[in-house]
Coordinates of C-alpha atoms and ligand atoms in Angstrom, one line a residue:
Chain A
M1 CA 79.1 115.1 120.8
S2 CA 81.2 117.1 123.1
D3 CA 84.3 118.9 122.0
T4 CA 86.1 119.6 125.2
S5 CA 89.0 117.2 124.6
E6 CA 91.4 119.6 122.9
G7 CA 94.6 117.7 123.6
P8 CA 98.0 118.9 122.5
S9 CA 98.6 115.8 120.3
T10 CA 95.2 116.2 118.6
S11 CA 94.8 119.9 118.3
D12 CA 96.2 120.3 114.8
G13 CA 93.4 118.8 112.8
V14 CA 89.7 119.2 112.7
G15 CA 87.8 116.0 113.1
G16 CA 90.2 114.2 110.9
L17 CA 89.1 116.4 108.0
T18 CA 92.5 117.6 107.1
Y19 CA 95.0 116.6 104.5
D20 CA 97.7 118.8 105.8
K21 CA 100.4 118.7 103.1
S22 CA 103.1 119.7 105.5
K23 CA 102.2 116.7 107.6
R24 CA 102.6 114.3 104.7
Q25 CA 105.3 111.7 104.8
W26 CA 108.3 111.8 102.5
P27 CA 108.3 108.7 100.4
N28 CA 111.3 106.5 101.1
E29 CA 111.7 105.7 97.4
L30 CA 112.8 109.3 96.8
N31 CA 115.7 108.7 99.2
V32 CA 116.7 105.5 97.4
F33 CA 116.4 107.4 94.1
A34 CA 118.6 110.1 95.4
A35 CA 121.2 107.5 96.4
L36 CA 121.1 106.2 92.8
I37 CA 121.7 109.7 91.4
L38 CA 124.6 110.2 93.9
I39 CA 126.2 106.9 92.9
I40 CA 125.9 107.9 89.2
V41 CA 127.4 111.3 89.9
I42 CA 130.4 109.7 91.8
F43 CA 131.0 107.3 88.8
E44 CA 130.7 110.2 86.3
L45 CA 133.3 112.2 88.3
L46 CA 135.6 109.3 88.6
G47 CA 135.2 108.6 84.9
A48 CA 135.9 112.2 84.0
I49 CA 139.0 112.3 86.1
F50 CA 140.5 108.9 85.5
M51 CA 139.1 107.7 82.1
Q52 CA 138.2 111.0 80.4
Q53 CA 134.9 109.3 79.6
S54 CA 131.3 109.3 80.8
L55 CA 129.6 106.2 82.3
L56 CA 126.1 106.7 81.2
F57 CA 126.3 109.6 78.7
D58 CA 127.5 109.5 75.2
S59 CA 131.0 111.1 75.5
R60 CA 132.5 109.9 72.3
D61 CA 129.9 110.9 69.8
R62 CA 129.7 107.3 68.7
F63 CA 126.0 107.4 69.0
D64 CA 123.3 109.7 67.9
S65 CA 122.0 110.4 71.4
I66 CA 122.8 111.9 74.7
F67 CA 123.1 108.5 76.5
N68 CA 125.5 105.7 76.1
E69 CA 122.6 103.4 75.2
A70 CA 124.8 100.3 74.9
R71 CA 125.9 100.6 78.5
L72 CA 122.4 101.4 79.8
R73 CA 121.1 98.3 78.0
I74 CA 123.9 96.2 79.6
I75 CA 123.1 97.6 83.0
I76 CA 119.4 96.8 82.8
I77 CA 119.8 93.3 81.1
Q78 CA 122.3 92.4 83.8
V79 CA 119.8 93.1 86.6
A80 CA 116.6 92.1 84.9
I81 CA 116.6 88.3 85.6
I82 CA 117.6 88.7 89.3
G83 CA 115.3 91.6 89.4
I84 CA 112.3 89.3 88.6
I85 CA 113.4 87.1 91.6
A86 CA 113.7 90.3 93.7
I87 CA 110.1 91.2 93.0
G88 CA 109.0 88.0 94.8
V89 CA 111.7 88.3 97.5
T90 CA 110.5 91.9 98.2
Q91 CA 107.0 90.6 99.1
V92 CA 108.4 87.9 101.3
I93 CA 110.6 90.4 103.2
I94 CA 107.6 92.8 103.6
T95 CA 105.9 90.0 105.5
A96 CA 109.0 90.0 107.8
G97 CA 110.1 86.7 106.2
I98 CA 113.1 85.8 104.1
D99 CA 113.7 83.5 101.1
L100 CA 117.1 82.0 100.8
S101 CA 116.0 79.4 98.4
S102 CA 115.4 81.4 95.2
G103 CA 118.9 80.9 93.7
S104 CA 118.7 77.1 94.1
V105 CA 115.2 77.0 92.9
V106 CA 116.4 78.7 89.8
G107 CA 119.0 76.0 89.4
A108 CA 116.5 73.1 89.9
T109 CA 113.9 74.7 87.7
A110 CA 116.4 75.5 85.0
M111 CA 117.3 71.8 84.7
I112 CA 113.8 70.5 84.9
A113 CA 112.1 73.1 82.6
M114 CA 114.9 72.8 80.0
S115 CA 114.4 69.1 79.8
F116 CA 111.0 69.7 78.3
A117 CA 112.3 72.4 75.9
Q118 CA 114.8 70.4 73.9
V119 CA 114.8 69.9 70.2
A120 CA 114.8 66.4 68.6
Q121 CA 117.5 67.1 66.1
V122 CA 120.7 69.2 66.3
S123 CA 122.1 69.8 62.8
G124 CA 120.6 66.6 61.4
N125 CA 121.6 64.3 64.3
P126 CA 119.6 63.3 67.3
N127 CA 120.0 65.8 70.2
P128 CA 123.0 64.4 72.1
K129 CA 121.9 66.1 75.3
A130 CA 118.3 64.8 75.3
I131 CA 117.2 64.0 78.9
F132 CA 114.0 62.1 78.1
G133 CA 112.8 60.0 75.2
E134 CA 111.3 61.3 72.1
W135 CA 108.0 62.2 73.8
A136 CA 109.7 65.1 75.5
L137 CA 111.4 66.5 72.4
D138 CA 110.0 69.4 70.2
L139 CA 107.2 70.1 72.6
P140 CA 105.3 73.3 72.3
V141 CA 106.9 76.1 74.2
I142 CA 104.0 76.4 76.6
V143 CA 105.1 73.0 78.2
P144 CA 108.5 74.0 79.5
V145 CA 107.2 77.4 80.5
F146 CA 104.4 75.8 82.6
V147 CA 106.8 73.2 83.9
G148 CA 109.1 76.0 85.0
L149 CA 106.4 78.0 86.7
G150 CA 105.1 74.8 88.3
V151 CA 108.4 73.7 89.7
G152 CA 108.9 77.2 91.2
L153 CA 105.4 77.3 92.5
T154 CA 105.8 73.9 94.2
A155 CA 109.1 74.9 95.8
G156 CA 107.4 78.1 97.0
A157 CA 104.4 76.2 98.3
I158 CA 106.7 73.9 100.3
N159 CA 108.4 77.0 101.8
G160 CA 105.1 78.6 102.5
L161 CA 103.6 75.5 104.2
L162 CA 106.7 75.2 106.4
V163 CA 106.7 78.8 107.3
A164 CA 102.9 79.4 107.7
Y165 CA 101.7 76.1 109.2
S166 CA 104.6 74.5 111.0
R167 CA 105.9 77.8 112.2
I168 CA 109.5 76.9 111.2
P169 CA 111.4 80.2 111.0
P170 CA 111.6 81.4 107.3
F171 CA 115.4 81.5 107.5
I172 CA 115.5 77.8 108.3
A173 CA 112.7 76.6 106.1
T174 CA 114.1 78.4 103.0
L175 CA 117.7 77.4 104.0
G176 CA 116.5 73.8 103.8
M177 CA 114.9 74.4 100.4
M178 CA 118.1 76.1 99.3
L179 CA 120.1 72.9 99.9
F180 CA 117.4 70.6 98.8
A181 CA 116.7 72.4 95.4
R182 CA 120.5 72.6 94.7
G183 CA 120.6 68.9 95.3
V184 CA 117.7 68.3 92.9
A185 CA 119.5 70.4 90.3
Q186 CA 122.6 68.2 90.5
W187 CA 120.7 64.9 90.7
W188 CA 118.5 65.7 87.7
S189 CA 121.0 64.9 85.0
L190 CA 123.8 63.8 87.3
G191 CA 125.7 67.1 86.6
N192 CA 125.3 67.1 82.8
P193 CA 124.1 70.3 81.3
V194 CA 120.7 70.3 79.5
S195 CA 121.1 72.0 76.1
F196 CA 119.6 72.7 72.7
P197 CA 116.2 74.2 73.3
T198 CA 113.6 74.8 70.6
D199 CA 113.6 78.0 68.7
A200 CA 110.4 79.1 70.3
Y201 CA 111.9 78.6 73.7
A202 CA 115.0 80.5 72.8
V203 CA 112.9 83.6 72.0
I204 CA 111.8 84.1 75.6
G205 CA 115.1 85.3 76.9
S206 CA 116.6 86.8 73.8
G207 CA 117.5 90.4 73.2
M208 CA 115.7 92.8 75.5
N209 CA 112.9 90.4 76.4
P210 CA 114.1 89.8 79.9
V211 CA 114.0 93.5 80.5
F212 CA 110.4 93.8 79.1
I213 CA 109.3 90.9 81.3
F214 CA 111.0 92.4 84.3
L215 CA 109.4 95.8 83.8
G216 CA 106.0 94.3 83.1
L217 CA 106.1 92.2 86.2
A218 CA 107.4 95.1 88.3
I219 CA 104.5 97.3 87.2
L220 CA 102.0 94.5 87.7
F221 CA 103.3 93.8 91.2
H222 CA 103.6 97.5 92.1
L223 CA 99.9 97.8 91.3
I224 CA 99.0 94.6 93.2
M225 CA 101.0 95.7 96.3
N226 CA 99.3 99.1 96.3
Y227 CA 95.8 98.6 95.1
T228 CA 94.7 95.1 96.1
V229 CA 93.7 93.4 99.3
Y230 CA 96.7 91.0 98.8
G231 CA 99.1 93.9 98.9
K232 CA 97.5 95.5 102.0
H233 CA 97.5 92.3 103.9
T234 CA 101.1 91.6 103.0
Y235 CA 102.1 94.9 104.5
A236 CA 99.8 94.4 107.5
I237 CA 101.3 91.0 108.4
G238 CA 104.8 92.3 108.2
S239 CA 103.8 95.3 110.2
N240 CA 102.0 93.6 113.1
E241 CA 101.2 89.9 112.6
A242 CA 99.1 89.7 115.8
A243 CA 97.1 92.7 114.7
A244 CA 96.6 91.1 111.3
R245 CA 95.3 87.9 112.9
M246 CA 93.0 89.8 115.2
S247 CA 91.6 91.7 112.3
G248 CA 90.5 88.5 110.8
I249 CA 93.2 88.0 108.2
N250 CA 94.0 84.4 107.5
V251 CA 97.7 84.9 108.1
P252 CA 98.9 81.3 107.2
R253 CA 97.0 81.2 104.0
H254 CA 98.3 84.6 103.0
L255 CA 101.9 83.7 103.8
L256 CA 101.5 80.5 101.7
L257 CA 100.4 82.6 98.8
V258 CA 103.3 85.1 99.2
Y259 CA 105.9 82.3 99.2
M260 CA 104.2 80.6 96.2
I261 CA 104.3 83.8 94.2
A262 CA 108.0 84.2 95.1
G263 CA 108.6 80.6 94.0
A264 CA 106.8 81.1 90.7
L265 CA 108.8 84.2 90.0
A266 CA 112.1 82.3 90.6
G267 CA 110.8 79.6 88.3
L268 CA 110.0 82.1 85.6
A269 CA 113.5 83.6 86.1
A270 CA 115.0 80.2 85.5
V271 CA 113.0 79.8 82.2
I272 CA 114.2 83.2 81.0
L273 CA 117.8 82.5 82.1
T274 CA 118.0 79.1 80.4
S275 CA 116.4 80.5 77.2
K276 CA 118.9 83.4 77.2
N277 CA 121.9 81.0 77.7
L278 CA 120.4 78.2 75.5
T279 CA 121.5 75.7 78.2
A280 CA 120.8 74.7 81.8
Q281 CA 123.5 73.8 84.3
S282 CA 123.1 72.6 87.8
G283 CA 125.1 75.6 89.2
M284 CA 122.8 78.2 87.7
G285 CA 121.4 80.8 90.0
L286 CA 124.2 80.5 92.5
S287 CA 123.9 83.3 95.1
Y288 CA 121.0 84.9 93.2
E289 CA 119.0 84.8 96.4
L290 CA 121.6 87.0 98.0
E291 CA 121.7 89.5 95.1
A292 CA 117.9 89.6 95.1
I293 CA 117.8 90.3 98.9
A294 CA 120.5 92.9 98.3
M295 CA 118.4 94.7 95.7
A296 CA 115.4 94.8 98.1
V297 CA 117.4 95.9 101.1
I298 CA 119.3 98.6 99.1
G299 CA 115.9 99.6 97.7
G300 CA 114.6 100.4 101.2
V301 CA 112.7 97.2 102.0
S302 CA 112.9 96.7 105.8
L303 CA 114.0 93.3 107.0
F304 CA 111.8 93.9 110.0
G305 CA 108.8 93.8 107.7
G306 CA 106.0 96.2 106.8
R307 CA 108.1 98.6 104.8
G308 CA 109.3 98.8 101.3
S309 CA 108.0 98.7 97.8
I310 CA 108.5 97.1 94.4
I311 CA 109.6 100.5 93.0
G312 CA 112.3 100.7 95.7
T313 CA 113.6 97.3 94.9
G314 CA 113.6 98.3 91.2
I315 CA 115.8 101.3 92.0
G316 CA 117.9 99.0 94.2
A317 CA 118.4 96.7 91.2
L318 CA 119.5 99.7 89.2
I319 CA 122.0 100.7 91.9
I320 CA 123.5 97.3 91.8
G321 CA 123.6 97.4 88.0
V322 CA 125.3 100.8 88.0
I323 CA 127.9 99.8 90.5
T324 CA 128.7 96.6 88.7
S325 CA 129.0 98.4 85.4
G326 CA 130.8 101.3 86.9
F327 CA 133.5 99.2 88.4
T328 CA 134.0 97.4 85.0
F329 CA 134.0 100.9 83.3
L330 CA 136.7 102.1 85.7
R331 CA 138.6 98.8 85.0
L332 CA 138.6 98.0 88.7
G333 CA 138.6 94.3 89.8
A334 CA 135.4 92.6 90.7
F335 CA 136.6 92.2 94.3
Y336 CA 136.4 95.9 94.9
Q337 CA 132.9 95.9 93.6
E338 CA 131.9 93.1 96.1
M339 CA 133.5 95.0 98.9
V340 CA 131.6 98.2 98.1
L341 CA 128.3 96.3 97.6
G342 CA 128.9 94.6 101.0
M343 CA 129.3 98.0 102.7
I344 CA 126.3 99.4 100.9
I345 CA 124.0 96.6 102.1
V346 CA 125.2 96.9 105.7
G347 CA 124.8 100.6 105.4
A348 CA 121.2 100.3 104.1
V349 CA 120.2 98.0 107.0
A350 CA 121.9 100.3 109.5
L351 CA 120.0 103.2 108.1
D352 CA 116.8 101.3 108.3
Q353 CA 117.4 100.4 111.9
W354 CA 118.2 104.0 112.7
Q355 CA 115.0 105.2 111.1
Q356 CA 112.9 102.6 113.0
K357 CA 114.5 103.7 116.3
R358 CA 113.8 107.3 115.5
A359 CA 110.2 106.6 114.6
A360 CA 109.7 104.6 117.8
A361 CA 111.3 107.4 119.8
R362 CA 109.0 110.0 118.3
A363 CA 105.8 108.0 118.8
Chain B
M1 CA 63.8 89.5 121.0
S2 CA 65.8 88.8 124.1
D3 CA 66.4 91.7 126.5
Y4 CA 70.1 90.7 126.7
I5 CA 72.5 91.6 124.0
L6 CA 75.0 89.2 125.6
E7 CA 74.8 86.4 128.1
T8 CA 77.4 83.8 129.2
K9 CA 76.6 80.7 131.1
G10 CA 79.4 78.8 132.8
L11 CA 82.0 80.3 130.6
T12 CA 85.3 78.7 131.4
K13 CA 88.8 78.9 130.0
H14 CA 91.8 76.7 131.1
Y15 CA 95.3 77.3 129.8
G16 CA 96.8 73.9 130.5
G17 CA 96.6 73.8 134.3
V18 CA 95.9 77.6 134.6
H19 CA 92.2 78.1 135.4
A20 CA 92.1 81.7 134.0
L21 CA 88.3 81.9 133.8
V22 CA 85.9 79.7 135.7
D23 CA 82.1 79.5 135.4
A24 CA 81.3 83.1 134.4
N25 CA 77.6 83.8 134.3
F26 CA 77.3 87.3 132.8
T27 CA 74.5 89.3 131.3
L28 CA 74.4 92.6 129.5
E29 CA 71.2 94.4 128.5
R30 CA 70.8 96.3 125.3
G31 CA 72.2 99.8 125.5
E32 CA 73.7 99.1 128.9
H33 CA 77.3 100.0 129.8
V34 CA 79.1 97.6 132.1
A35 CA 82.5 97.8 133.6
I36 CA 84.7 94.8 134.4
M37 CA 87.2 95.4 137.2
G38 CA 89.7 93.2 139.0
D39 CA 93.4 92.8 139.8
N40 CA 96.0 92.0 137.1
G41 CA 95.6 88.3 136.2
A42 CA 92.0 88.2 137.4
G43 CA 90.8 86.9 134.0
K44 CA 89.3 90.1 132.5
S45 CA 91.2 89.9 129.2
T46 CA 90.6 86.1 129.1
F47 CA 86.9 86.7 129.4
V48 CA 87.0 89.2 126.5
R49 CA 89.0 86.8 124.4
Q50 CA 86.4 84.1 124.8
I51 CA 83.5 86.2 123.7
T52 CA 85.3 87.8 120.8
G53 CA 86.4 84.5 119.2
V54 CA 90.1 85.3 119.6
E55 CA 90.3 82.0 121.6
Q56 CA 88.1 79.0 121.9
R57 CA 86.5 78.5 125.3
T58 CA 87.1 75.3 127.3
R59 CA 83.4 75.1 128.1
G60 CA 80.2 77.1 128.7
D61 CA 77.7 79.0 126.5
V62 CA 77.9 82.4 124.9
I63 CA 74.5 83.8 123.8
F64 CA 74.8 86.9 121.7
D65 CA 71.7 88.8 120.4
G66 CA 69.4 86.0 121.4
A67 CA 71.2 83.1 119.9
P68 CA 74.1 80.8 121.0
V69 CA 77.3 81.6 119.1
H70 CA 80.5 79.8 118.4
F71 CA 82.8 82.3 116.8
T72 CA 85.7 80.7 115.1
G73 CA 87.8 83.9 115.0
P74 CA 87.7 87.6 115.7
L75 CA 86.3 88.3 112.2
D76 CA 83.4 86.1 112.9
A77 CA 82.6 88.0 116.1
R78 CA 83.0 91.3 114.3
E79 CA 80.7 90.2 111.5
A80 CA 78.1 89.3 114.1
G81 CA 78.3 92.9 115.4
I82 CA 80.9 92.8 118.3
E83 CA 83.6 95.5 117.9
T84 CA 86.6 95.1 120.2
V85 CA 89.5 97.4 121.2
F86 CA 92.0 94.9 122.5
Q87 CA 94.4 95.6 125.4
T88 CA 97.3 95.1 123.1
L89 CA 96.5 97.5 120.2
A90 CA 95.5 95.6 117.1
L91 CA 96.9 98.2 114.7
A92 CA 99.5 97.8 112.0
D93 CA 102.1 100.6 112.5
H94 CA 103.1 101.0 108.8
L95 CA 99.5 101.4 107.5
N96 CA 97.6 104.7 107.6
V97 CA 94.3 105.4 109.4
P98 CA 91.8 104.2 106.8
D99 CA 93.9 101.1 106.2
N100 CA 93.8 100.2 109.9
L101 CA 90.2 100.9 110.3
F102 CA 89.3 98.6 107.5
L103 CA 92.0 96.0 108.0
G104 CA 90.5 92.6 107.4
R105 CA 87.2 94.0 106.0
E106 CA 88.3 96.3 103.2
K107 CA 85.8 97.8 100.8
T108 CA 86.6 96.4 97.5
K109 CA 85.7 96.3 93.8
F110 CA 86.0 93.4 91.3
D111 CA 85.6 90.8 94.0
W112 CA 85.9 88.0 91.5
L113 CA 89.6 88.7 91.6
G114 CA 89.8 86.9 94.9
P115 CA 92.8 87.9 97.0
F116 CA 93.7 90.4 94.2
R117 CA 90.4 92.3 94.4
I118 CA 90.8 96.0 94.1
L119 CA 90.7 98.3 97.2
N120 CA 88.0 101.0 97.1
Y121 CA 90.2 103.7 98.7
K122 CA 87.8 106.5 98.3
A123 CA 84.9 104.7 100.0
M124 CA 87.1 103.7 102.9
R125 CA 88.5 107.2 103.2
D126 CA 85.0 108.8 103.3
D127 CA 83.8 106.3 105.9
T128 CA 86.9 107.0 108.0
M129 CA 86.2 110.7 107.9
A130 CA 82.7 110.1 109.0
G131 CA 83.9 107.8 111.9
L132 CA 86.4 110.4 113.0
V133 CA 83.8 113.2 112.9
K134 CA 81.4 111.0 114.8
T135 CA 83.9 110.4 117.6
G136 CA 85.5 113.8 117.5
V137 CA 88.9 112.2 116.9
K138 CA 91.4 114.6 115.3
I139 CA 94.3 113.3 113.1
P140 CA 96.6 115.7 111.3
N141 CA 96.7 113.6 108.1
I142 CA 94.9 110.4 107.9
K143 CA 97.1 109.3 105.0
N144 CA 100.2 109.0 107.2
S145 CA 101.2 105.7 108.7
I146 CA 100.2 105.5 112.3
A147 CA 103.7 104.8 113.4
H148 CA 104.2 108.5 113.6
M149 CA 101.2 109.1 115.9
S150 CA 101.1 109.5 119.7
G151 CA 99.8 106.7 121.9
G152 CA 96.6 108.6 122.4
Q153 CA 96.0 109.2 118.7
R154 CA 96.6 105.5 118.0
Q155 CA 94.2 104.5 120.7
C156 CA 91.6 106.9 119.2
V157 CA 92.1 105.3 115.9
A158 CA 91.4 101.9 117.4
I159 CA 88.3 103.3 119.0
A160 CA 87.2 105.2 116.0
R161 CA 87.4 101.8 114.2
T162 CA 84.6 100.5 116.5
A163 CA 82.5 103.6 116.0
T164 CA 82.9 103.5 112.2
F165 CA 81.0 100.2 112.0
A166 CA 77.5 100.0 113.2
S167 CA 77.9 97.4 115.9
K168 CA 75.6 95.8 118.5
L169 CA 78.3 95.5 121.2
T170 CA 81.5 97.4 121.8
I171 CA 84.2 95.9 124.1
M172 CA 87.2 97.9 125.3
D173 CA 90.0 96.3 127.2
E174 CA 91.8 98.9 129.3
P175 CA 91.5 101.5 126.6
T176 CA 93.1 104.4 128.6
A177 CA 95.7 102.4 130.6
A178 CA 98.6 103.9 128.6
L179 CA 97.2 107.3 128.0
G180 CA 97.7 110.8 129.4
V181 CA 95.0 112.9 131.0
Q182 CA 93.9 114.7 127.9
E183 CA 93.9 111.6 125.8
T184 CA 91.9 109.7 128.4
A185 CA 89.4 112.5 128.4
Q186 CA 89.0 112.2 124.7
V187 CA 88.4 108.4 124.9
E188 CA 85.9 108.9 127.7
N189 CA 84.0 111.4 125.5
I190 CA 83.8 108.8 122.8
I191 CA 82.4 106.3 125.3
R192 CA 79.7 108.9 126.3
T193 CA 78.9 109.3 122.6
L194 CA 78.4 105.6 122.3
K195 CA 76.1 105.7 125.3
E196 CA 74.0 108.5 123.8
Q197 CA 73.7 106.4 120.6
G198 CA 72.4 103.5 122.6
E199 CA 75.2 101.1 122.0
S200 CA 76.0 98.4 124.4
L201 CA 79.4 98.4 126.0
I202 CA 81.8 96.4 128.1
L203 CA 84.6 98.4 129.6
V204 CA 87.5 96.7 131.2
S205 CA 89.2 99.3 133.4
H206 CA 91.3 99.9 136.6
N207 CA 90.2 103.5 136.8
M208 CA 87.6 103.9 139.6
R209 CA 86.7 107.5 138.7
Q210 CA 86.3 106.6 135.1
V211 CA 84.1 103.6 135.9
F212 CA 81.8 105.5 138.2
D213 CA 81.6 108.3 135.6
L214 CA 80.7 106.1 132.6
V215 CA 79.0 102.9 133.4
D216 CA 75.7 101.6 134.8
R217 CA 77.0 98.4 136.5
I218 CA 80.2 97.0 137.8
I219 CA 81.4 93.4 137.6
V220 CA 84.4 92.3 139.6
F221 CA 86.6 89.4 138.7
R222 CA 89.0 87.7 141.1
R223 CA 91.3 84.8 140.3
G224 CA 89.3 83.8 137.3
R225 CA 85.8 84.0 139.0
M226 CA 83.1 86.7 139.0
V227 CA 82.8 87.8 142.6
A228 CA 80.5 90.8 142.4
N229 CA 77.7 92.3 140.3
L230 CA 77.0 95.8 141.5
R231 CA 74.6 98.5 140.3
K232 CA 76.5 101.8 140.4
E233 CA 73.9 103.4 142.7
D234 CA 74.2 100.7 145.3
T235 CA 78.0 100.8 145.7
N236 CA 81.0 103.0 146.1
G237 CA 84.7 102.9 145.4
E238 CA 85.7 101.5 148.7
D239 CA 83.1 98.7 148.4
V240 CA 84.4 97.8 144.9
V241 CA 88.0 97.7 146.2
S242 CA 87.0 95.3 148.9
Y243 CA 85.6 92.9 146.3
I244 CA 88.7 93.3 144.1
T245 CA 91.0 92.5 147.0
G246 CA 89.0 89.6 148.3
A247 CA 87.8 91.2 151.5
K248 CA 84.2 90.7 150.3
T249 CA 82.5 88.3 147.9
G250 CA 79.0 88.9 146.5
A251 CA 76.2 86.9 148.3
E252 CA 75.2 85.2 145.0
F253 CA 78.8 84.2 144.3
E254 CA 79.5 82.8 147.8
G255 CA 81.3 79.5 147.7
A256 CA 82.4 80.1 144.2
A257 CA 85.7 81.9 145.0
Ligands
LIG401 N1 97.8 82.4 126.7 C1 97.9 82.1 128.0 N2 98.5 81.0 128.4 C2 98.6 80.7 129.7 N3 98.1 81.4 130.7 C3 97.5 82.6 130.4 C4 97.3 83.0 129.0 N4 96.6 84.1 128.9 C5 96.4 84.5 130.2 N5 96.9 83.5 131.1 C6 96.8 83.5 132.5 O1 95.4 83.7 132.8 C7 95.2 84.5 133.9 C8 94.3 85.7 133.6 O2 94.9 86.5 132.6 P1 94.2 87.8 132.0 O3 92.9 87.4 131.5 O4 95.2 88.4 131.0 O5 94.1 88.8 133.3 P2 93.7 90.3 133.3 O6 93.3 90.8 132.0 O7 92.5 90.3 134.3 O8 94.8 91.1 133.9 C9 96.6 85.0 134.4 O9 97.0 84.1 135.4 C10 97.4 84.8 133.1 O10 98.8 84.5 133.5
LIG402 MG1 94.1 92.3 130.8

């Protein structure tokens, strides 16, 4: 082997044997985390100036701790359910796709799953909201949970088949599913809410359970995205689909799986949401898809594909939670909050685009 | 065992009405390095895509390692022992060097987990190091995504990929077309290393100096057809150019083009 090829671009390592720490990349999640801290600091300052209170810390000695635990809990419960959807949406976006259907899939799944979760008797009388006959009442809790996952999975599979095999752009395929699933939600009980779930079903979304489920799934999918072939191929497809295909990855089959997982997670979110609210309504999940996309985008997931992480989306979810809570805390109207969120989303995408350009210019 | 590692008979590819490749009869001996030359659009890349399973041929036979083959995809060809550096780099920008080297054939644990089987990062990193050492490719930090690397480094990664896996045939489609002088020299060194190791190689190139430096034999394509098959000793640059431009056609190919 000859060693005469000492080029300028290759002179700073020896036979690939270096792990030059100074050449290591700065993880993008740290930037997102810094943004979260910055936003908290801004709210703390505004709170100290205008409210003489702290947003996240215990400033009134009401609690026996340094944090205002009640508000922290509200922040995280508030984002947990949409956060579960965002875990799936993150994977879809990493493949350079998009899923606009998740909010409507939540609506349809809520109606259908809840119909299998109803009790037979409400305070001694037959359940006035019963959708089906007696056979569907007082079923074991596993039935509505599986129905919910199944409906979500089916919707995701249809999205996936359309995107992967008929090459309909993800935007259009999932827009179609968004309208279709909302229609299903309204048709299911002709606009009537589905109520009175069994006690076992009501446990799923009670208290802090949505948060535990969200955190459990976030950790699970963080591991999957980083340590399994599924994760690697998801990034590869979003990064360079042609390269992925040439490397022998079955791209359509993989995309189908990604959209199915996203659908199943939306279905699960619907189960938790209806359990928490003890009722299902056809309008449930409205604009959840946009909030989930916002969490991912704010968390550094690139709409061009190939970049982003579950951790980033988790931090993105917290940013949205803190902003929502912060505006309530400052007693500012929800419209300001939406304006600020809108600006942050556009800013995050602009930043991503700028980073991509810079990376391309350097290479 | 057949003397030829690769043989094509009447290999033809039509894209609708475009006859991109017509009746290519090609042979490659074991350990031999052959160059394919020809104008843009002559069908060189099309030829490569037919033997590497990227596309399905219109007709003809491909005999690899003594047996007829029908690769259904590039992975199929790779598993059979054909490593290819495609003209358009088949690398994923956001992945690092080992991830790219092993893309589509990851080393894994717990394979019963199906698509969720666990990546064996350590084994892949070790093999990557070995491949980089073998080819003399130098990368500042193999854990960085390749988006931050120069064109030459990326091309070297693509080539190191072929050298990391023991292959029977390596194909490179214009590997130095977009590289500077230093980077080209490095790629050429890798090709010499492959020659010393007795690997068979097909090199698609426009670079006359490079071709005469590196290979044993030169094939010329013109408008989808093979028009010359020249031993390096029996020809020179001027001669090859006249075949490329159409001023001459090899005796055995007369009437074809
Ligand atoms: N996918 C395709 N569809 C239609 N025509 C194609 C396709 N790929 C290549 N061609 C045509 O086939 C001919 C040979 O192309 P190619 O093999 O890329 O040439 P080369 O690599 O020698 O420059 C060209 O005329 C090109 O336009
Ligand atoms: Mg070409």
